[in-house]
Coordinates of C-alpha atoms in Angstrom, one line a residue:
X1 CA -26.2 4.3 179.5
X2 CA -28.2 3.4 176.3
X3 CA -28.6 -0.4 175.8
X4 CA -27.2 -0.3 172.3
X5 CA -24.1 1.1 173.5
X6 CA -23.3 -1.5 175.9
X7 CA -19.9 -3.3 175.1
X8 CA -20.2 -5.8 177.6
X9 CA -23.5 -7.4 176.9
X10 CA -23.8 -9.5 179.9
X11 CA -23.7 -6.5 182.3
X12 CA -27.4 -6.0 182.6
X13 CA -27.5 -5.6 186.3
X14 CA -24.8 -3.0 186.1
X15 CA -22.5 -1.5 183.4
X16 CA -19.3 0.5 182.6
X17 CA -19.4 3.0 179.6
X18 CA -16.1 2.8 177.8
X19 CA -17.0 6.2 176.3
X20 CA -17.9 8.2 179.3
X21 CA -16.3 6.1 182.0
X22 CA -19.6 6.1 184.0
X23 CA -20.1 3.1 186.4
X24 CA -23.7 2.3 186.7
X25 CA -25.2 -0.3 189.2
X26 CA -28.7 -0.3 187.6
X27 CA -30.2 -3.1 189.6
X28 CA -29.5 -1.6 193.2
X29 CA -31.0 1.7 194.6
X30 CA -28.9 4.0 196.7
X31 CA -30.6 3.1 200.0
X32 CA -29.8 -0.4 199.6
X33 CA -26.1 0.4 199.1
X34 CA -26.2 2.6 202.0
X35 CA -27.7 -0.1 204.3
X36 CA -24.6 -2.0 203.5
X37 CA -22.1 0.3 205.1
X38 CA -20.9 -2.0 207.7
X39 CA -19.9 -4.8 205.1
X40 CA -18.8 -3.1 202.2
X41 CA -15.4 -2.0 203.7
X42 CA -12.3 -4.2 203.9
X43 CA -13.3 -7.6 205.5
X44 CA -12.9 -7.6 209.3
X45 CA -11.3 -10.6 211.0
X46 CA -13.8 -12.7 212.8
X47 CA -16.8 -11.0 211.0
X48 CA -19.8 -13.2 210.8
X49 CA -22.8 -13.0 208.7
X50 CA -26.4 -14.6 208.7
X51 CA -27.6 -16.0 205.5
X52 CA -30.1 -13.1 205.1
X53 CA -27.1 -10.8 205.6
X54 CA -25.0 -12.5 203.1
X55 CA -27.8 -12.6 200.5
X56 CA -28.4 -8.8 200.9
X57 CA -24.7 -8.1 200.5
X58 CA -24.2 -10.6 197.7
X59 CA -27.1 -8.7 195.7
X60 CA -24.9 -5.6 195.7
X61 CA -21.2 -5.9 196.6
X62 CA -20.0 -8.5 194.0
X63 CA -21.8 -6.5 191.3
X64 CA -20.1 -3.2 192.3
X65 CA -16.7 -5.0 192.4
X66 CA -17.4 -6.4 188.9
X67 CA -18.1 -2.9 187.4
X68 CA -15.4 -1.1 189.4
X69 CA -12.9 -3.7 187.9
X70 CA -13.9 -2.6 184.6
X71 CA -13.2 1.1 185.6
X72 CA -9.7 0.1 186.8
X73 CA -8.9 -1.9 183.8
X74 CA -10.1 0.8 181.5
X75 CA -8.2 3.6 183.3
X76 CA -5.3 2.2 185.4
X77 CA -3.5 -0.3 183.2
X78 CA -1.3 0.1 180.0
X79 CA -4.3 -0.8 177.9
X80 CA -6.5 1.4 179.9
X81 CA -4.3 4.6 179.6
X82 CA -4.0 3.9 175.7
X83 CA -7.8 3.8 175.7
X84 CA -7.9 7.1 177.5
X85 CA -5.4 8.5 174.9
X86 CA -7.5 7.4 171.9
X87 CA -10.5 9.2 173.5
X88 CA -8.2 12.3 174.2
X89 CA -6.9 12.4 170.6
X90 CA -10.5 12.1 169.2
X91 CA -11.7 15.0 171.7
X92 CA -8.8 17.3 170.5
X93 CA -9.9 16.5 166.8
X94 CA -13.6 17.2 167.5
X95 CA -12.7 20.4 169.4
X96 CA -10.3 21.8 166.7
X97 CA -12.7 20.9 163.8
X98 CA -9.6 20.3 161.6
X99 CA -10.8 17.8 159.1
X100 CA -7.0 16.5 158.6
X101 CA -7.3 15.4 162.3
X102 CA -10.8 13.5 162.1
X103 CA -9.1 10.2 161.6
X104 CA -8.6 10.2 165.2
X105 CA -12.4 9.8 165.5
X106 CA -12.4 6.8 163.3
X107 CA -9.4 5.2 165.4
X108 CA -11.4 5.7 168.5
X109 CA -14.4 4.1 167.0
X110 CA -12.5 1.2 165.7
X111 CA -11.0 0.7 169.1
X112 CA -14.2 0.7 171.1
X113 CA -15.9 -1.4 168.4
X114 CA -13.4 -4.2 168.5
X115 CA -13.5 -4.6 172.2
X116 CA -15.8 -7.3 171.3
X117 CA -15.1 -8.6 167.8
X118 CA -18.2 -8.7 165.5
X119 CA -20.5 -11.5 165.6
X120 CA -18.7 -12.9 162.4
X121 CA -15.9 -14.2 164.5
X122 CA -18.2 -16.1 167.0
X123 CA -19.9 -19.3 166.3
X124 CA -22.6 -20.5 168.5
X125 CA -24.4 -23.9 167.6
X126 CA -28.0 -23.9 168.8
X127 CA -29.0 -27.4 170.2
X128 CA -32.3 -28.5 171.8
X129 CA -30.2 -31.1 173.9
X130 CA -28.9 -30.5 177.3
X131 CA -25.3 -29.3 176.9
X132 CA -23.3 -31.5 179.6
X133 CA -19.9 -30.8 181.0
X134 CA -17.0 -31.3 180.7
X135 CA -16.1 -30.0 177.2
X136 CA -13.2 -30.7 175.0
X137 CA -11.4 -27.6 173.5
X138 CA -8.9 -26.7 170.7
X139 CA -7.1 -23.4 170.3
X140 CA -6.5 -22.1 166.7
X141 CA -4.9 -18.9 165.4
X142 CA -7.1 -17.3 162.7
X143 CA -7.1 -13.7 161.1
X144 CA -9.0 -10.6 161.9
X145 CA -9.7 -9.1 158.5
X146 CA -8.8 -5.5 157.6
X147 CA -11.5 -2.7 157.3
X148 CA -11.3 -3.2 153.5
X149 CA -11.9 -7.1 153.7
X150 CA -8.2 -8.0 152.8
X151 CA -6.2 -10.8 154.2
X152 CA -3.0 -8.8 153.8
X153 CA -2.1 -6.9 156.7
X154 CA -4.9 -8.8 158.9
X155 CA -3.9 -9.3 162.5
X156 CA -3.9 -12.8 164.0
X157 CA -6.5 -13.7 166.5
X158 CA -6.8 -16.7 168.9
X159 CA -9.8 -18.7 168.8
X160 CA -11.2 -21.4 171.4
X161 CA -13.3 -24.1 169.8
X162 CA -15.6 -25.9 172.3
X163 CA -17.2 -29.4 171.6
X164 CA -18.7 -32.1 173.7
X165 CA -17.0 -35.2 174.6
X166 CA -18.5 -37.0 171.6
X167 CA -17.3 -34.3 169.3
X168 CA -20.5 -32.0 168.7
X169 CA -19.3 -28.5 168.1
X170 CA -20.9 -26.1 170.6
X171 CA -19.1 -22.7 170.1
X172 CA -15.9 -21.1 168.7
X173 CA -15.0 -17.7 170.4
X174 CA -12.1 -15.4 169.9
X175 CA -9.9 -14.3 172.8
X176 CA -10.9 -10.6 172.4
X177 CA -10.4 -7.7 174.6
X178 CA -13.8 -8.3 176.1
X179 CA -12.6 -11.8 177.2
X180 CA -9.8 -10.5 179.2
X181 CA -12.0 -7.6 180.5
X182 CA -14.8 -9.8 181.6
X183 CA -12.4 -12.4 183.1
X184 CA -10.7 -9.9 185.3
X185 CA -14.1 -8.5 186.5
X186 CA -15.6 -12.0 187.1
X187 CA -12.5 -12.9 189.1
X188 CA -13.0 -9.9 191.4
X189 CA -16.8 -10.7 191.6
X190 CA -16.2 -14.2 192.6
X191 CA -13.6 -13.5 195.1
X192 CA -15.9 -10.7 196.7
X193 CA -18.7 -13.3 196.9
X194 CA -16.8 -16.0 198.5
X195 CA -15.2 -13.7 201.0
X196 CA -18.6 -12.7 202.1
X197 CA -19.8 -16.5 201.9
X198 CA -17.0 -17.7 204.2
X199 CA -18.5 -15.4 207.0
X200 CA -21.7 -17.5 207.0
X201 CA -21.7 -20.4 209.6
X202 CA -23.6 -23.7 209.9
X203 CA -25.6 -25.8 207.5
X204 CA -27.1 -22.7 205.9
X205 CA -23.6 -21.7 204.8
X206 CA -22.6 -25.0 203.3
X207 CA -25.9 -25.3 201.4
X208 CA -25.4 -21.7 200.0
X209 CA -21.8 -22.6 199.1
X210 CA -22.9 -25.6 197.0
X211 CA -25.5 -23.2 195.3
X212 CA -23.0 -20.5 194.6
X213 CA -20.6 -23.3 193.2
X214 CA -23.2 -24.5 190.9
X215 CA -24.1 -21.1 189.7
X216 CA -20.5 -20.5 188.9
X217 CA -20.3 -23.7 186.8
X218 CA -23.6 -22.8 185.0
X219 CA -22.1 -19.5 183.9
X220 CA -18.9 -21.2 182.9
X221 CA -20.6 -23.9 180.9
X222 CA -23.1 -21.6 179.1
X223 CA -21.9 -22.2 175.5
X224 CA -23.8 -19.2 174.1
X225 CA -21.4 -16.8 176.1
X226 CA -17.9 -18.4 175.6
X227 CA -16.4 -15.2 174.4
X228 CA -16.7 -13.9 178.1
X229 CA -15.6 -17.2 179.6
X230 CA -13.0 -18.4 177.3
X231 CA -10.0 -17.1 179.3
X232 CA -11.1 -19.0 182.3
X233 CA -11.7 -22.2 180.2
X234 CA -8.2 -21.9 178.7
X235 CA -6.3 -21.6 182.0
X236 CA -8.6 -24.4 183.8
X237 CA -7.9 -26.8 180.6
X238 CA -4.2 -26.1 180.5
X239 CA -3.8 -26.5 184.4
X240 CA -6.4 -29.3 184.5
X241 CA -8.1 -27.3 187.2
X242 CA -11.6 -28.3 188.3
X243 CA -12.1 -25.5 191.0
X244 CA -13.8 -22.7 189.3
X245 CA -12.7 -20.1 192.0
X246 CA -8.9 -21.1 191.6
X247 CA -9.3 -21.2 187.8
X248 CA -10.8 -17.7 187.9
X249 CA -8.2 -16.4 190.5
X250 CA -5.4 -17.5 188.1
X251 CA -7.1 -16.3 185.0
X252 CA -7.8 -12.9 186.6
X253 CA -4.1 -12.2 187.6
X254 CA -3.3 -13.1 184.0
X255 CA -5.6 -11.0 182.5
X256 CA -4.5 -7.8 184.3
X257 CA -0.9 -8.8 183.7
X258 CA -1.6 -9.0 180.0
X259 CA -3.5 -5.6 180.1
X260 CA -0.3 -4.1 181.7
X261 CA 2.0 -5.1 179.0
X262 CA 3.8 -2.3 177.1
X263 CA 4.6 -2.6 173.5
X264 CA 8.2 -3.4 174.2
X265 CA 7.2 -6.2 176.4
X266 CA 5.1 -7.7 173.6
X267 CA 8.1 -7.5 171.4
X268 CA 10.4 -9.2 174.0
X269 CA 8.1 -12.4 173.9
X270 CA 7.5 -12.2 170.2
X271 CA 11.4 -12.6 169.7
X272 CA 11.7 -15.2 172.3
X273 CA 13.4 -18.3 171.2
X274 CA 11.0 -20.5 173.1
X275 CA 7.8 -19.3 171.2
X276 CA 7.6 -22.5 169.3
X277 CA 8.6 -24.9 172.1
X278 CA 5.7 -23.8 174.3
X279 CA 3.4 -25.1 171.6
X280 CA 5.5 -28.2 170.6
X281 CA 6.6 -27.0 167.4
X282 CA 9.6 -25.6 165.6
X283 CA 10.2 -21.8 165.9
X284 CA 9.8 -21.5 162.2
X285 CA 6.5 -23.5 162.0
X286 CA 3.7 -21.6 160.5
X287 CA 1.7 -21.8 163.9
X288 CA 4.5 -20.3 165.9
X289 CA 5.0 -17.5 163.1
X290 CA 1.4 -16.5 163.3
X291 CA 1.5 -16.4 167.1
X292 CA 4.5 -14.1 166.6
X293 CA 2.7 -11.9 164.3
X294 CA -0.1 -11.5 166.8
X295 CA 2.3 -10.5 169.5
X296 CA 4.0 -8.0 167.2
X297 CA 0.6 -6.6 166.7
X298 CA 0.0 -6.3 170.6
X299 CA -2.7 -8.6 170.5
X300 CA -3.9 -9.3 174.1
X301 CA -5.6 -12.5 173.4
X302 CA -2.7 -14.1 171.8
X303 CA -0.4 -13.1 174.6
X304 CA -2.8 -14.5 177.2
X305 CA -2.8 -17.8 175.2
X306 CA 1.0 -18.0 175.1
X307 CA 1.3 -17.3 178.9
X308 CA -1.1 -20.1 179.6
X309 CA 0.8 -22.5 177.5
X310 CA 4.1 -21.4 179.2
X311 CA 3.1 -21.7 182.8
X312 CA 4.1 -25.1 184.7
X313 CA 1.4 -27.4 185.9
X314 CA -0.3 -26.7 189.4
X315 CA 0.1 -23.0 188.9
X316 CA -3.5 -22.7 190.2
X317 CA -3.2 -24.4 193.4
X318 CA -2.5 -21.4 195.7
X319 CA -1.8 -17.7 195.2
X320 CA 1.8 -18.2 195.7
X321 CA 1.9 -21.0 193.1
X322 CA 0.1 -18.6 190.7
X323 CA 2.8 -16.0 191.2
X324 CA 5.6 -18.6 190.9
X325 CA 4.0 -20.0 187.7
X326 CA 3.5 -16.8 185.9
X327 CA 7.1 -15.6 187.0
X328 CA 8.5 -18.9 185.5
X329 CA 6.5 -18.4 182.3
X330 CA 7.8 -14.8 181.9
X331 CA 11.6 -16.1 182.4
X332 CA 11.0 -19.0 180.0
X333 CA 9.9 -16.4 177.3
X334 CA 12.8 -14.2 177.9
X335 CA 11.7 -11.4 180.3
X336 CA 10.6 -11.2 183.9
X337 CA 7.8 -9.7 186.1
X338 CA 10.4 -6.9 187.0
X339 CA 11.0 -6.0 183.4
X340 CA 7.4 -6.2 182.5
X341 CA 6.3 -3.9 185.4
X342 CA 9.2 -1.3 184.7
X343 CA 8.1 -1.1 181.1
X344 CA 4.5 -0.8 182.1
X345 CA 5.1 1.9 184.6
X346 CA 7.1 3.9 182.0
X347 CA 4.3 3.4 179.4
X348 CA 1.6 4.4 182.1
X349 CA 3.7 7.6 183.1
X350 CA 4.3 8.6 179.5
X351 CA 0.6 8.4 178.3
X352 CA -0.8 9.8 181.6
X353 CA 1.5 12.8 181.0
X354 CA 0.0 13.3 177.6
X355 CA -3.6 12.9 178.6
X356 CA -3.1 15.2 181.6
X357 CA -2.8 18.0 179.1
X358 CA -6.0 17.2 177.4
X359 CA -8.7 19.9 176.8
X360 CA -11.1 17.6 178.5
X361 CA -11.4 18.1 182.2
X362 CA -12.6 14.6 182.7
X363 CA -10.0 12.8 180.7
X364 CA -7.4 14.8 182.6
X365 CA -8.7 13.8 185.9
X366 CA -9.0 10.1 184.9
X367 CA -5.4 10.0 183.6
X368 CA -4.0 11.5 186.7
X369 CA -6.0 9.0 188.9
X370 CA -5.2 6.2 186.5
X371 CA -1.6 6.5 186.8
X372 CA -1.8 6.7 190.8
X373 CA -4.1 3.6 190.8
X374 CA -1.5 1.8 188.7
X375 CA 1.2 2.7 191.3
X376 CA -1.1 1.4 194.1
X377 CA -1.6 -2.0 192.7
X378 CA 1.2 -4.6 193.4
X379 CA 2.3 -6.6 190.3
X380 CA 0.5 -9.8 190.2
X381 CA -2.1 -9.0 192.9
X382 CA -5.3 -11.4 192.8
X383 CA -7.5 -9.0 194.7
X384 CA -8.1 -5.3 194.1
X385 CA -8.2 -3.4 197.4
X386 CA -10.9 -0.9 196.4
X387 CA -10.6 1.2 199.5
X388 CA -7.0 2.1 198.7
X389 CA -7.9 3.3 195.2
X390 CA -9.1 6.5 193.6
X391 CA -12.7 5.7 192.6
X392 CA -15.5 7.8 190.9
X393 CA -19.0 8.1 192.2
X394 CA -21.4 5.2 191.3
X395 CA -24.7 5.9 189.6
X396 CA -27.5 3.6 191.2
X397 CA -30.7 2.4 189.8
X398 CA -32.8 5.4 191.3
X399 CA -30.2 7.9 189.4
X400 CA -28.7 9.1 192.6
X401 CA -24.9 9.0 192.6
X402 CA -22.9 8.0 195.8
X403 CA -19.0 7.9 196.5
X404 CA -17.6 4.4 197.2
X405 CA -15.5 3.8 200.3
X406 CA -12.2 4.9 198.6
X407 CA -9.0 6.4 200.0
X408 CA -9.3 9.5 202.1
X409 CA -7.5 11.7 199.4
X410 CA -9.6 10.2 196.7
X411 CA -9.0 12.3 193.6
X412 CA -12.3 11.3 191.9
X413 CA -14.5 11.6 194.9
X414 CA -16.4 14.4 193.5
X415 CA -16.3 13.1 189.8
X416 CA -20.0 12.9 189.2
X417 CA -21.6 10.6 186.5
X418 CA -23.5 13.8 185.0
X419 CA -20.0 15.5 184.5
X420 CA -18.6 12.6 182.7
X421 CA -21.8 12.1 180.7
X422 CA -22.1 15.8 179.7
X423 CA -18.5 16.1 178.6
X424 CA -17.9 12.8 176.9
X425 CA -21.3 11.8 175.6
X426 CA -21.1 14.4 172.8
X427 CA -17.7 12.9 171.8
X428 CA -19.2 9.5 171.4
X429 CA -21.9 10.9 169.2
X430 CA -19.2 12.7 167.2
X431 CA -17.2 9.5 167.0
X432 CA -20.2 7.5 165.8
X433 CA -21.4 10.0 163.2
X434 CA -17.9 10.4 161.7
X435 CA -17.5 6.5 161.6
X436 CA -20.8 6.4 159.5
X437 CA -19.3 9.0 157.1
X438 CA -16.3 6.8 156.4
X439 CA -17.4 4.8 153.2

């Protein structure tokens, strides 16, 4: 994957390509992965690890969990199937060479380009002083300008502004699609890491736990990358949660729930009579109305913000508390997890059925596997069971591809990265070339 085409700029050890769906584990060579065969299956009760075994596994497995989460979110959720549909429409337009259909190329370009909003929307204050935590935060609702630069028709976007306790501004970051995607992936990475870490006994294990906790805090309180961590900050601040792992567990569940919202579910919450009350304002207040506009535009960041505000206190304490808190928030906003899941299942089935007829062999296969993976994941699950899912081959740093330990009837076991690249990279080039022509 070319560095300039990376959407998630933090993923330098591995990457997921949103055009080709190739999962790359750049920092690991295939023999290193194969040596971990005894620990990259489901955790075994009573399994113990030495510190050396943990460090070897930690270099590989949390990274794989992170990148595979991007794959699942981009192919096996409502948002992910819509992503595949946009690529399919662009593929059809490019194959037909009908100029009246070329707008699908621009639509796909706009979609991928705005996964991470342009630098204009992010403000980072450079400082020579050490940035100490905790931070203060404030959420605002701004506007994402149209392609013509107009305000009319602009989509609302939620921003998190971070500052020191004495009021020095550190950063302002949008709750963009990349914020949710990275939060979802980081939640899986951390849970994979801590599952391994809990198998290390003795003083060495305790020391490593403290080191990993500090490492997670350093990531969370890096003010230069808050677009990636804003979702975790938001849920931690609303919940007054100081446990990084608990905050990310809840944030990860919320992120995937939002990615599985069908348009009809966005509309249901947009029409909720409680939309003002969750922010302490009247329903007709400008703030509540701008939030409503964001929901009607299916903005994932705005929906995430609403759910954070609607959850009761202490929803982070346990997994059961997280599920109960999210369910109470949905009921307060006029829907339920049952309704959201039913609408999501119908939306996934509808889109997957359309993409399953794609002239692209890869997109057809991804859509079929994506719909099945959706059905294999319980609503509000906190931990992806990768061994039960349909997963593609992983591309390692030595340019060799290997299958992950997925299910026995894995539909994607033989889907090689070269196949995905050869079929879909020319589409990426066509999309970019046509976008440059739109002046």
